[in-house]
Amino acid sequence: DIQMTQSPSFLSASVGERVTLSCKASQNINKYLDWYQQKLGEAPKLLIYNTNNLHTGIPSRFSGSGSGTDYTLTISSLQPEDVATYFCLQRNSWPALTFGSGTKLEIK
Amino acid sequence: EVQLVESGGGLVQPGRSLKLSCLASGFTFSNYGMNWIRQAPGKGLEWVASISSSSSYIYYADTVKGRFTISRDNAKNTLYLQMTSLRSEDTALYYCAHLPYWGQGVMVTVSS
């Protein structure tokens, strides 16, 4: 099974700050990496698919990058509404999907 | 708008069974594969099972193989997860997903 190591598990940042989250795969996942945002009590919402494609309706302050085993989600200017848990999902080994453990993001 | 609404969760004793349902709307259910994904309290997300649009292909995580059965009724736009021989480690919030869309989840607690 492909393991996904997500870091950090918790992040506190100021409004307007640039924030970077990371997911590292145990093997090459060929850019089949998605990023989701989950707010308390809500269903997860797709932000980025296939490493760097912004999902419909997602603000342009969210971006993704990476290749091979290393992937990054960047929020260029943190907003109060971005408080949430973020997790990555690898689909390279579909149907055996695996997820990062999540990053809880709060405003400092 | 895609909507996925899970039901059927609750408290169940170890070794017993429970059947989850997921009513789908807002898309042509019969055209798409579907998934069950779970999250145990304080833990990460775990893929549980997937089923193709016509039920021809079915896949399970090793942790539930032989105990859980995924199925669907395309006439009723409904996805199911039959869970048997439940264990305490099956305690989790169970999500129905037509990726990238997820339901809100339904809680299953296995405890005596």
Short mmCIF file of N, CA, C and O in Angstrom, two decimals, chain B residues 1-5 23-30 32 77 98 101:
data_model
loop_
_atom_site.label_atom_id
_atom_site.label_comp_id
_atom_site.label_asym_id
_atom_site.label_seq_id
_atom_site.Cartn_x
_atom_site.Cartn_y
_atom_site.Cartn_z
N GLU B 1 -26.96 19.96 -8.26
CA GLU B 1 -26.01 19.86 -7.16
C GLU B 1 -25.95 18.41 -6.67
O GLU B 1 -26.97 17.81 -6.36
N VAL B 2 -24.74 17.91 -6.60
CA VAL B 2 -24.56 16.53 -6.11
C VAL B 2 -24.87 16.49 -4.61
O VAL B 2 -24.37 17.30 -3.84
N GLN B 3 -25.72 15.54 -4.23
CA GLN B 3 -26.00 15.31 -2.82
C GLN B 3 -25.88 13.83 -2.51
O GLN B 3 -26.37 13.00 -3.27
N LEU B 4 -25.23 13.56 -1.41
CA LEU B 4 -25.07 12.19 -0.93
C LEU B 4 -25.48 12.17 0.53
O LEU B 4 -24.88 12.88 1.35
N VAL B 5 -26.48 11.39 0.85
CA VAL B 5 -27.01 11.39 2.21
C VAL B 5 -26.96 9.97 2.77
O VAL B 5 -27.68 9.08 2.32
N LEU B 23 -28.17 7.70 -0.21
CA LEU B 23 -29.07 8.13 -1.27
C LEU B 23 -28.40 9.25 -2.05
O LEU B 23 -28.00 10.27 -1.48
N ALA B 24 -28.27 9.04 -3.35
CA ALA B 24 -27.57 9.99 -4.22
C ALA B 24 -28.55 10.77 -5.08
O ALA B 24 -29.58 10.24 -5.50
N SER B 25 -28.20 12.02 -5.33
CA SER B 25 -29.00 12.86 -6.23
C SER B 25 -28.10 13.90 -6.86
O SER B 25 -26.99 14.15 -6.39
N GLY B 26 -28.59 14.50 -7.94
CA GLY B 26 -27.85 15.57 -8.59
C GLY B 26 -26.89 15.12 -9.67
O GLY B 26 -26.18 15.94 -10.25
N PHE B 27 -26.86 13.80 -9.93
CA PHE B 27 -26.05 13.27 -11.01
C PHE B 27 -26.65 11.93 -11.43
O PHE B 27 -27.50 11.38 -10.73
N THR B 28 -26.21 11.42 -12.57
CA THR B 28 -26.74 10.15 -13.07
C THR B 28 -26.02 9.02 -12.34
O THR B 28 -24.95 8.56 -12.77
N PHE B 29 -26.62 8.58 -11.26
CA PHE B 29 -26.00 7.61 -10.35
C PHE B 29 -25.52 6.36 -11.08
O PHE B 29 -24.42 5.87 -10.83
N SER B 30 -26.31 5.88 -12.01
CA SER B 30 -26.01 4.61 -12.67
C SER B 30 -24.78 4.67 -13.57
O SER B 30 -24.31 3.63 -14.06
N TYR B 32 -21.78 6.02 -12.62
CA TYR B 32 -20.55 6.27 -11.89
C TYR B 32 -20.24 5.22 -10.82
O TYR B 32 -21.15 4.72 -10.14
N ASN B 77 -31.13 4.81 -6.89
CA ASN B 77 -30.04 5.77 -6.67
C ASN B 77 -29.41 5.61 -5.29
O ASN B 77 -29.08 6.60 -4.61
N HIS B 98 -18.76 9.94 -4.13
CA HIS B 98 -18.67 9.90 -5.60
C HIS B 98 -17.62 10.96 -5.88
O HIS B 98 -17.93 12.13 -6.08
N TYR B 101 -17.01 14.27 -4.66
CA TYR B 101 -18.11 14.65 -3.77
C TYR B 101 -18.27 13.63 -2.65
O TYR B 101 -18.18 12.42 -2.88
#
